[in-house]
mmCIF file of C-alpha atoms and ligand atoms in Angstrom:
data_model
loop_
_atom_site.group_PDB
_atom_site.id
_atom_site.type_symbol
_atom_site.label_atom_id
_atom_site.label_comp_id
_atom_site.label_asym_id
_atom_site.label_seq_id
_atom_site.Cartn_x
_atom_site.Cartn_y
_atom_site.Cartn_z
ATOM 1 C CA UNK A 1 -0.055 0.063 -0.034
ATOM 2 C CA UNK A 2 1.283 3.477 -0.515
ATOM 3 C CA UNK A 3 1.320 5.397 2.646
ATOM 4 C CA UNK A 4 1.924 9.403 2.840
ATOM 5 C CA UNK A 5 5.366 8.418 4.615
ATOM 6 C CA UNK A 6 7.966 5.470 4.730
ATOM 7 C CA UNK A 7 11.185 4.945 6.778
ATOM 8 C CA UNK A 8 13.371 7.078 4.529
ATOM 9 C CA UNK A 9 11.253 10.076 5.343
ATOM 10 C CA UNK A 10 11.905 9.411 9.022
ATOM 11 C CA UNK A 11 15.676 8.943 8.516
ATOM 12 C CA UNK A 12 15.601 12.346 6.418
ATOM 13 C CA UNK A 13 13.774 13.765 9.364
ATOM 14 C CA UNK A 14 16.202 12.632 11.929
ATOM 15 C CA UNK A 15 19.208 14.196 9.565
ATOM 16 C CA UNK A 16 17.437 17.751 9.839
ATOM 17 C CA UNK A 17 16.662 17.547 13.759
ATOM 18 C CA UNK A 18 20.251 16.456 14.451
ATOM 19 C CA UNK A 19 21.992 18.958 16.891
ATOM 20 C CA UNK A 20 18.648 20.854 17.049
ATOM 21 C CA UNK A 21 16.139 18.613 18.764
ATOM 22 C CA UNK A 22 17.566 16.986 22.043
ATOM 23 C CA UNK A 23 18.335 13.178 21.825
ATOM 24 C CA UNK A 24 16.271 12.486 24.997
ATOM 25 C CA UNK A 25 16.999 10.223 27.544
ATOM 26 C CA UNK A 26 15.807 6.622 27.889
ATOM 27 C CA UNK A 27 14.660 6.277 31.641
ATOM 28 C CA UNK A 28 13.612 2.919 33.540
ATOM 29 C CA UNK A 29 12.381 2.173 36.735
ATOM 30 C CA UNK A 30 13.088 -1.079 39.162
ATOM 31 C CA UNK A 31 9.735 -0.140 40.546
ATOM 32 C CA UNK A 32 7.465 0.013 37.216
ATOM 33 C CA UNK A 33 9.151 -3.167 36.031
ATOM 34 C CA UNK A 34 8.426 -4.948 39.405
ATOM 35 C CA UNK A 35 4.646 -3.688 39.143
ATOM 36 C CA UNK A 36 4.154 -4.580 35.415
ATOM 37 C CA UNK A 37 6.458 -7.836 35.880
ATOM 38 C CA UNK A 38 7.982 -6.380 32.389
ATOM 39 C CA UNK A 39 11.056 -4.220 31.264
ATOM 40 C CA UNK A 40 9.798 -0.794 30.301
ATOM 41 C CA UNK A 41 11.854 1.536 28.598
ATOM 42 C CA UNK A 42 10.455 5.320 28.969
ATOM 43 C CA UNK A 43 11.367 7.650 26.193
ATOM 44 C CA UNK A 44 11.551 11.056 27.760
ATOM 45 C CA UNK A 45 10.009 13.634 25.264
ATOM 46 C CA UNK A 46 8.904 15.467 28.227
ATOM 47 C CA UNK A 47 12.506 16.526 28.247
ATOM 48 C CA UNK A 48 12.453 17.601 24.688
ATOM 49 C CA UNK A 49 12.897 21.236 23.868
ATOM 50 C CA UNK A 50 9.640 23.500 24.500
ATOM 51 C CA UNK A 51 8.887 20.356 26.369
ATOM 52 C CA UNK A 52 7.138 17.878 23.941
ATOM 53 C CA UNK A 53 7.998 15.969 21.066
ATOM 54 C CA UNK A 54 6.133 18.242 18.787
ATOM 55 C CA UNK A 55 9.218 20.360 18.205
ATOM 56 C CA UNK A 56 10.394 17.280 15.945
ATOM 57 C CA UNK A 57 7.294 17.520 13.739
ATOM 58 C CA UNK A 58 7.247 21.330 13.586
ATOM 59 C CA UNK A 59 10.947 21.662 12.792
ATOM 60 C CA UNK A 60 10.991 19.303 10.338
ATOM 61 C CA UNK A 61 8.102 20.506 8.127
ATOM 62 C CA UNK A 62 9.064 24.288 8.573
ATOM 63 C CA UNK A 63 12.814 23.578 7.462
ATOM 64 C CA UNK A 64 11.367 22.063 4.229
ATOM 65 C CA UNK A 65 9.851 25.494 3.307
ATOM 66 C CA UNK A 66 11.020 27.114 0.127
ATOM 67 C CA UNK A 67 12.537 30.444 0.088
ATOM 68 C CA UNK A 68 9.143 32.009 -0.943
ATOM 69 C CA UNK A 69 7.118 30.276 1.836
ATOM 70 C CA UNK A 70 10.081 31.204 4.436
ATOM 71 C CA UNK A 71 9.742 34.756 3.883
ATOM 72 C CA UNK A 72 5.853 34.804 3.925
ATOM 73 C CA UNK A 73 5.900 32.599 7.146
ATOM 74 C CA UNK A 74 4.258 30.046 8.818
ATOM 75 C CA UNK A 75 0.715 29.949 10.466
ATOM 76 C CA UNK A 76 -0.803 27.537 12.797
ATOM 77 C CA UNK A 77 -3.716 27.179 15.213
ATOM 78 C CA UNK A 78 -3.190 25.699 18.694
ATOM 79 C CA UNK A 79 -3.535 26.306 22.420
ATOM 80 C CA UNK A 80 -1.346 24.001 23.194
ATOM 81 C CA UNK A 81 2.051 22.225 22.449
ATOM 82 C CA UNK A 82 1.834 22.598 18.599
ATOM 83 C CA UNK A 83 1.894 26.644 19.172
ATOM 84 C CA UNK A 84 4.940 26.495 21.082
ATOM 85 C CA UNK A 85 6.749 23.923 18.871
ATOM 86 C CA UNK A 86 5.898 26.014 15.638
ATOM 87 C CA UNK A 87 6.993 29.372 17.620
ATOM 88 C CA UNK A 88 10.293 27.817 18.407
ATOM 89 C CA UNK A 89 11.081 26.071 15.174
ATOM 90 C CA UNK A 90 10.099 29.737 13.362
ATOM 91 C CA UNK A 91 12.416 31.375 15.515
ATOM 92 C CA UNK A 92 15.395 28.731 14.876
ATOM 93 C CA UNK A 93 14.814 28.929 11.289
ATOM 94 C CA UNK A 94 14.315 32.917 10.992
ATOM 95 C CA UNK A 95 10.628 32.298 9.513
ATOM 96 C CA UNK A 96 7.856 34.936 10.768
ATOM 97 C CA UNK A 97 5.030 33.033 12.532
ATOM 98 C CA UNK A 98 1.431 33.556 13.437
ATOM 99 C CA UNK A 99 -0.243 31.690 16.127
ATOM 100 C CA UNK A 100 -3.931 31.602 16.288
ATOM 101 C CA UNK A 101 -5.113 30.852 19.931
ATOM 102 C CA UNK A 102 -8.332 30.986 21.643
ATOM 103 C CA UNK A 103 -9.078 34.072 23.784
ATOM 104 C CA UNK A 104 -9.359 31.763 26.954
ATOM 105 C CA UNK A 105 -6.184 30.060 26.128
ATOM 106 C CA UNK A 106 -3.921 30.064 29.399
ATOM 107 C CA UNK A 107 -1.817 33.216 29.733
ATOM 108 C CA UNK A 108 1.337 31.147 30.438
ATOM 109 C CA UNK A 109 0.736 29.691 26.771
ATOM 110 C CA UNK A 110 0.309 32.941 25.217
ATOM 111 C CA UNK A 111 3.479 34.236 26.823
ATOM 112 C CA UNK A 112 5.563 31.267 26.146
ATOM 113 C CA UNK A 113 4.404 31.462 22.566
ATOM 114 C CA UNK A 114 4.858 34.946 22.274
ATOM 115 C CA UNK A 115 8.243 34.495 24.152
ATOM 116 C CA UNK A 116 9.667 32.386 21.055
ATOM 117 C CA UNK A 117 8.970 35.701 18.964
ATOM 118 C CA UNK A 118 5.665 34.478 17.454
ATOM 119 C CA UNK A 119 2.843 36.790 16.654
ATOM 120 C CA UNK A 120 -0.141 35.610 18.703
ATOM 121 C CA UNK A 121 -3.550 36.488 17.376
ATOM 122 C CA UNK A 122 -6.422 35.849 19.498
ATOM 123 C CA UNK A 123 -9.872 34.224 18.325
ATOM 124 C CA UNK A 124 -13.027 33.652 20.207
ATOM 125 C CA UNK A 125 -13.591 30.078 19.956
ATOM 126 C CA UNK A 126 -17.629 30.153 20.592
ATOM 127 C CA UNK A 127 -18.102 32.534 17.535
ATOM 128 C CA UNK A 128 -15.157 32.277 15.173
ATOM 129 C CA UNK A 129 -13.912 29.342 12.824
ATOM 130 C CA UNK A 130 -10.396 29.315 13.532
ATOM 131 C CA UNK A 131 -9.549 27.287 10.448
ATOM 132 C CA UNK A 132 -11.408 29.868 8.125
ATOM 133 C CA UNK A 133 -9.412 32.565 9.997
ATOM 134 C CA UNK A 134 -5.992 30.436 9.471
ATOM 135 C CA UNK A 135 -6.936 30.057 5.871
ATOM 136 C CA UNK A 136 -7.751 33.685 5.290
ATOM 137 C CA UNK A 137 -4.266 34.452 6.642
ATOM 138 C CA UNK A 138 -2.931 32.000 4.111
ATOM 139 C CA UNK A 139 -4.726 33.250 1.410
ATOM 140 C CA UNK A 140 -4.140 36.916 1.823
ATOM 141 C CA UNK A 141 -0.456 36.798 3.232
ATOM 142 C CA UNK A 142 0.746 33.807 1.381
ATOM 143 C CA UNK A 143 1.363 32.122 4.599
ATOM 144 C CA UNK A 144 1.739 28.409 4.685
ATOM 145 C CA UNK A 145 -0.584 26.476 7.464
ATOM 146 C CA UNK A 146 1.110 23.802 9.454
ATOM 147 C CA UNK A 147 -1.389 21.543 11.131
ATOM 148 C CA UNK A 148 -0.632 19.798 14.668
ATOM 149 C CA UNK A 149 -0.980 16.186 13.209
ATOM 150 C CA UNK A 150 -2.117 15.532 9.632
ATOM 151 C CA UNK A 151 0.731 16.362 7.502
ATOM 152 C CA UNK A 152 3.114 13.988 6.225
ATOM 153 C CA UNK A 153 6.183 16.406 7.308
ATOM 154 C CA UNK A 154 4.830 16.384 10.860
ATOM 155 C CA UNK A 155 4.175 12.878 11.029
ATOM 156 C CA UNK A 156 7.901 11.814 9.694
ATOM 157 C CA UNK A 157 9.310 14.220 12.384
ATOM 158 C CA UNK A 158 7.397 12.724 15.364
ATOM 159 C CA UNK A 159 8.533 9.167 14.207
ATOM 160 C CA UNK A 160 12.260 10.131 15.004
ATOM 161 C CA UNK A 161 11.396 9.643 18.709
ATOM 162 C CA UNK A 162 10.600 6.043 18.294
ATOM 163 C CA UNK A 163 13.780 5.643 15.557
ATOM 164 C CA UNK A 164 16.064 6.826 18.617
ATOM 165 C CA UNK A 165 14.407 4.935 21.380
ATOM 166 C CA UNK A 166 15.016 1.621 19.066
ATOM 167 C CA UNK A 167 18.421 2.811 18.060
ATOM 168 C CA UNK A 168 19.169 2.898 21.700
ATOM 169 C CA UNK A 169 17.358 -0.097 23.368
ATOM 170 C CA UNK A 170 17.228 -2.440 20.551
ATOM 171 C CA UNK A 171 14.607 -4.993 20.498
ATOM 172 C CA UNK A 172 11.217 -4.335 21.638
ATOM 173 C CA UNK A 173 7.914 -6.739 21.841
ATOM 174 C CA UNK A 174 5.670 -3.617 22.417
ATOM 175 C CA UNK A 175 5.821 0.169 21.660
ATOM 176 C CA UNK A 176 3.233 1.929 23.483
ATOM 177 C CA UNK A 177 2.391 5.520 22.311
ATOM 178 C CA UNK A 178 -0.023 8.503 23.303
ATOM 179 C CA UNK A 179 -2.602 9.187 20.511
ATOM 180 C CA UNK A 180 -4.352 12.591 19.658
ATOM 181 C CA UNK A 181 -5.111 12.826 15.932
ATOM 182 C CA UNK A 182 -2.234 10.259 15.299
ATOM 183 C CA UNK A 183 0.553 12.218 14.324
ATOM 184 C CA UNK A 184 2.921 10.685 16.951
ATOM 185 C CA UNK A 185 1.852 6.966 16.370
ATOM 186 C CA UNK A 186 1.871 6.879 12.702
ATOM 187 C CA UNK A 187 5.459 8.088 12.345
ATOM 188 C CA UNK A 188 6.463 5.987 15.459
ATOM 189 C CA UNK A 189 4.588 2.791 13.767
ATOM 190 C CA UNK A 190 6.591 3.491 10.375
ATOM 191 C CA UNK A 191 9.817 3.449 12.302
ATOM 192 C CA UNK A 192 8.938 0.752 14.370
ATOM 193 C CA UNK A 193 7.672 -1.684 11.888
ATOM 194 C CA UNK A 194 10.368 -1.153 9.845
ATOM 195 C CA UNK A 195 13.215 -2.064 12.142
ATOM 196 C CA UNK A 196 11.443 -4.600 14.191
ATOM 197 C CA UNK A 197 8.602 -6.049 12.036
ATOM 198 C CA UNK A 198 7.105 -8.248 15.062
ATOM 199 C CA UNK A 199 6.833 -5.312 17.562
ATOM 200 C CA UNK A 200 3.399 -4.839 18.520
ATOM 201 C CA UNK A 201 2.598 -1.172 18.234
ATOM 202 C CA UNK A 202 -0.407 -0.121 20.476
ATOM 203 C CA UNK A 203 -1.840 3.393 20.775
ATOM 204 C CA UNK A 204 -3.287 4.834 23.910
ATOM 205 C CA UNK A 205 -6.269 7.365 24.182
ATOM 206 C CA UNK A 206 -8.217 8.808 26.917
ATOM 207 C CA UNK A 207 -11.422 6.897 27.504
ATOM 208 C CA UNK A 208 -13.928 9.839 26.839
ATOM 209 C CA UNK A 209 -11.660 10.714 23.591
ATOM 210 C CA UNK A 210 -11.683 7.182 21.745
ATOM 211 C CA UNK A 211 -12.090 8.591 18.145
ATOM 212 C CA UNK A 212 -9.113 6.604 16.778
ATOM 213 C CA UNK A 213 -9.919 3.576 18.480
ATOM 214 C CA UNK A 214 -13.828 3.724 17.027
ATOM 215 C CA UNK A 215 -12.461 4.693 13.986
ATOM 216 C CA UNK A 216 -10.116 1.607 13.633
ATOM 217 C CA UNK A 217 -12.602 -1.013 14.988
ATOM 218 C CA UNK A 218 -15.338 0.475 12.632
ATOM 219 C CA UNK A 219 -12.715 0.628 9.598
ATOM 220 C CA UNK A 220 -13.566 4.489 8.709
ATOM 221 C CA UNK A 221 -13.230 7.659 10.192
ATOM 222 C CA UNK A 222 -15.483 8.224 12.934
ATOM 223 C CA UNK A 223 -15.999 11.795 14.531
ATOM 224 C CA UNK A 224 -16.970 12.555 18.369
ATOM 225 C CA UNK A 225 -17.726 15.433 20.057
ATOM 226 C CA UNK A 226 -15.080 17.628 21.856
ATOM 227 C CA UNK A 227 -14.111 14.970 24.748
ATOM 228 C CA UNK A 228 -13.946 15.943 28.158
ATOM 229 C CA UNK A 229 -10.659 14.760 29.760
ATOM 230 C CA UNK A 230 -7.514 16.316 31.812
ATOM 231 C CA UNK A 231 -5.425 14.868 28.594
ATOM 232 C CA UNK A 232 -5.960 17.807 26.820
ATOM 233 C CA UNK A 233 -3.241 17.123 24.151
ATOM 234 C CA UNK A 234 -5.729 14.438 22.866
ATOM 235 C CA UNK A 235 -8.943 16.132 22.809
ATOM 236 C CA UNK A 236 -9.038 15.804 19.037
ATOM 237 C CA UNK A 237 -12.520 14.734 17.328
ATOM 238 C CA UNK A 238 -11.171 12.398 14.540
ATOM 239 C CA UNK A 239 -7.884 11.157 12.958
ATOM 240 C CA UNK A 240 -6.423 12.823 9.903
ATOM 241 C CA UNK A 241 -6.659 11.735 6.263
ATOM 242 C CA UNK A 242 -3.047 11.264 6.447
ATOM 243 C CA UNK A 243 -2.676 9.800 9.840
ATOM 244 C CA UNK A 244 -5.647 7.181 9.810
ATOM 245 C CA UNK A 245 -4.546 5.035 6.687
ATOM 246 C CA UNK A 246 -1.108 4.744 8.302
ATOM 247 C CA UNK A 247 -2.759 3.839 11.710
ATOM 248 C CA UNK A 248 -5.221 1.224 10.093
ATOM 249 C CA UNK A 249 -2.020 -0.421 7.988
ATOM 250 C CA UNK A 250 0.653 -0.471 10.884
ATOM 251 C CA UNK A 251 -1.149 -0.024 14.382
ATOM 252 C CA UNK A 252 -1.969 -3.272 16.131
ATOM 253 C CA UNK A 253 -4.416 -1.725 18.599
ATOM 254 C CA UNK A 254 -5.768 1.136 20.365
ATOM 255 C CA UNK A 255 -6.924 0.990 24.139
ATOM 256 C CA UNK A 256 -8.140 3.625 26.405
ATOM 257 C CA UNK A 257 -7.522 4.669 29.980
ATOM 258 C CA UNK A 258 -9.589 6.750 32.384
ATOM 259 C CA UNK A 259 -8.491 10.358 33.852
ATOM 260 C CA UNK A 260 -8.347 8.717 37.332
ATOM 261 C CA UNK A 261 -5.533 6.269 35.874
ATOM 262 C CA UNK A 262 -3.745 9.302 34.292
ATOM 263 C CA UNK A 263 -3.693 10.949 37.691
ATOM 264 C CA UNK A 264 -1.945 7.806 39.269
ATOM 265 C CA UNK A 265 0.440 7.414 36.514
ATOM 266 C CA UNK A 266 1.288 11.621 37.191
ATOM 267 C CA UNK A 267 1.708 10.657 40.643
ATOM 268 C CA UNK A 268 4.085 7.532 39.936
ATOM 269 C CA UNK A 269 6.406 9.570 37.920
ATOM 270 C CA UNK A 270 6.745 12.562 40.339
ATOM 271 C CA UNK A 271 7.465 10.227 43.446
ATOM 272 C CA UNK A 272 9.220 7.437 41.896
ATOM 273 C CA UNK A 273 11.203 8.701 38.758
ATOM 274 C CA UNK A 274 11.051 12.424 39.946
ATOM 275 C CA UNK A 275 9.579 13.651 36.593
ATOM 276 C CA UNK A 276 6.725 15.834 35.871
ATOM 277 C CA UNK A 277 4.716 14.213 32.715
ATOM 278 C CA UNK A 278 1.624 16.185 31.825
ATOM 279 C CA UNK A 279 -1.500 14.070 31.721
ATOM 280 C CA UNK A 280 -1.683 13.376 27.972
ATOM 281 C CA UNK A 281 1.973 12.637 28.598
ATOM 282 C CA UNK A 282 1.136 9.746 30.932
ATOM 283 C CA UNK A 283 -1.409 8.025 28.437
ATOM 284 C CA UNK A 284 0.829 5.283 27.084
ATOM 285 C CA UNK A 285 2.711 4.795 30.602
ATOM 286 C CA UNK A 286 -0.585 4.323 32.236
ATOM 287 C CA UNK A 287 -1.813 1.573 29.992
ATOM 288 C CA UNK A 288 1.476 -0.529 31.440
ATOM 289 C CA UNK A 289 1.498 0.822 34.923
ATOM 290 C CA UNK A 290 -2.399 0.499 35.536
ATOM 291 C CA UNK A 291 -2.725 -2.799 34.154
ATOM 292 C CA UNK A 292 -4.766 -1.928 31.025
ATOM 293 C CA UNK A 293 -2.492 -4.096 28.920
ATOM 294 C CA UNK A 294 -0.888 -7.241 30.175
ATOM 295 C CA UNK A 295 3.121 -6.917 29.544
ATOM 296 C CA UNK A 296 4.518 -9.312 31.616
ATOM 297 C CA UNK A 297 7.827 -10.793 30.720
ATOM 298 C CA UNK A 298 7.533 -8.240 27.471
ATOM 299 C CA UNK A 299 10.192 -5.677 26.636
ATOM 300 C CA UNK A 300 8.141 -2.459 26.165
ATOM 301 C CA UNK A 301 8.864 0.984 24.839
ATOM 302 C CA UNK A 302 7.089 3.717 26.101
ATOM 303 C CA UNK A 303 6.821 7.265 24.763
ATOM 304 C CA UNK A 304 6.087 9.918 27.690
ATOM 305 C CA UNK A 305 5.169 12.591 24.981
ATOM 306 C CA UNK A 306 5.284 15.594 27.062
ATOM 307 C CA UNK A 307 5.839 17.643 30.319
ATOM 308 C CA UNK A 308 3.933 20.893 29.835
ATOM 309 C CA UNK A 309 1.358 21.647 32.652
ATOM 310 C CA UNK A 310 0.829 24.680 34.971
ATOM 311 C CA UNK A 311 2.129 24.094 38.467
ATOM 312 C CA UNK A 312 -1.116 25.027 40.072
ATOM 313 C CA UNK A 313 -2.905 22.865 37.773
ATOM 314 C CA UNK A 314 -0.333 19.948 38.371
ATOM 315 C CA UNK A 315 -0.571 20.437 42.182
ATOM 316 C CA UNK A 316 -4.292 20.393 42.027
ATOM 317 C CA UNK A 317 -4.365 17.036 40.286
ATOM 318 C CA UNK A 318 -1.886 15.425 42.486
ATOM 319 C CA UNK A 319 -3.374 16.766 45.603
ATOM 320 C CA UNK A 320 -6.968 15.675 44.779
ATOM 321 C CA UNK A 321 -6.580 12.169 45.344
HETATM 322 C C1 LIG B 401 0.059 16.604 20.876
HETATM 323 C C2 LIG B 401 0.235 15.772 21.801
HETATM 324 C C3 LIG B 401 -0.106 14.400 21.779
HETATM 325 C C4 LIG B 401 -0.807 13.660 20.763
HETATM 326 O O1 LIG B 401 -0.102 13.553 19.525
HETATM 327 P P1 LIG B 401 -0.783 13.330 18.027
HETATM 328 O O2 LIG B 401 -0.012 13.423 16.916
HETATM 329 O O3 LIG B 401 -1.947 14.324 17.941
HETATM 330 O O4 LIG B 401 -1.546 11.865 18.177
HETATM 331 C C5 LIG B 401 0.492 13.707 23.095
HETATM 332 N N1 LIG B 401 0.747 14.025 24.019
HETATM 333 C C6 LIG B 401 1.295 15.457 23.755
HETATM 334 C C7 LIG B 401 1.833 15.859 25.118
HETATM 335 C C8 LIG B 401 1.003 16.178 23.071
HETATM 336 O O5 LIG B 401 1.309 17.665 22.695
#
């Protein structure tokens, strides 16, 4: 089948990211291994530049702009990690960036995005259509719109996280990956299945936001309402037209975890591994640590996708149980 990305695209992305993205550490924990009966290897994208793997995809996409695209600039809409990823990448590459953010986005995120030198344009998420505003900017100013997951260059960039993990750890029986719109898992699945055809690639979504699980089981894209979950990076309503075919071809299954299980997992990383992992970043780990997937006797790669969370909210979530 002809998928939108292949292994060579991920290797090319790795070459573009060399010396720019962090080669993040792989962490292990005796407690985690004892609890699950497995050997778990955590790829710490919470320690990536700007705090999440999204830097990989954004930088890979922006670094392939033509000279005209670079001059006209990039536009992105996001209230989360993609905004900061595009803002940082554009600063590093000298490309002007406009980020559309909802008026009710956390001030910390607006400040961080402006701090990277991007222009933030606010819109009312209840009255205005961000895609229409983005497309208008793209048409009027010739700017290039870079979406958070549904773009082959973004997907290929995200796949470099799994490429590095396999390069460092060698064989894996299972690779667990957080799933929002499926950019991360589609890139990681291409990297993993190329190097390790027998490795099972398993996605993990919030229980309330299982659009990809439903789509995979139904064999077609399923749209859901905006899900209510603390995993704010996975509040997507449907997989993308580029990501879904890759997921259908290469992902073995998609499981779900509850918000409660995400909180226990955040607590585990804080107490046992001294790491701040945001709720969405805990999805994949929660499937193993909370016993949703039986991983006994297995060698398991787990992507910790990000660590950006407001400390007040972090404290409230951990203090609340
Ligand atoms: C965006 C994001 C995800 C989901 O990634 P997709 O490519 O949309 O599946 C997971 N975790 C974090 C921390 C994110 O920022």
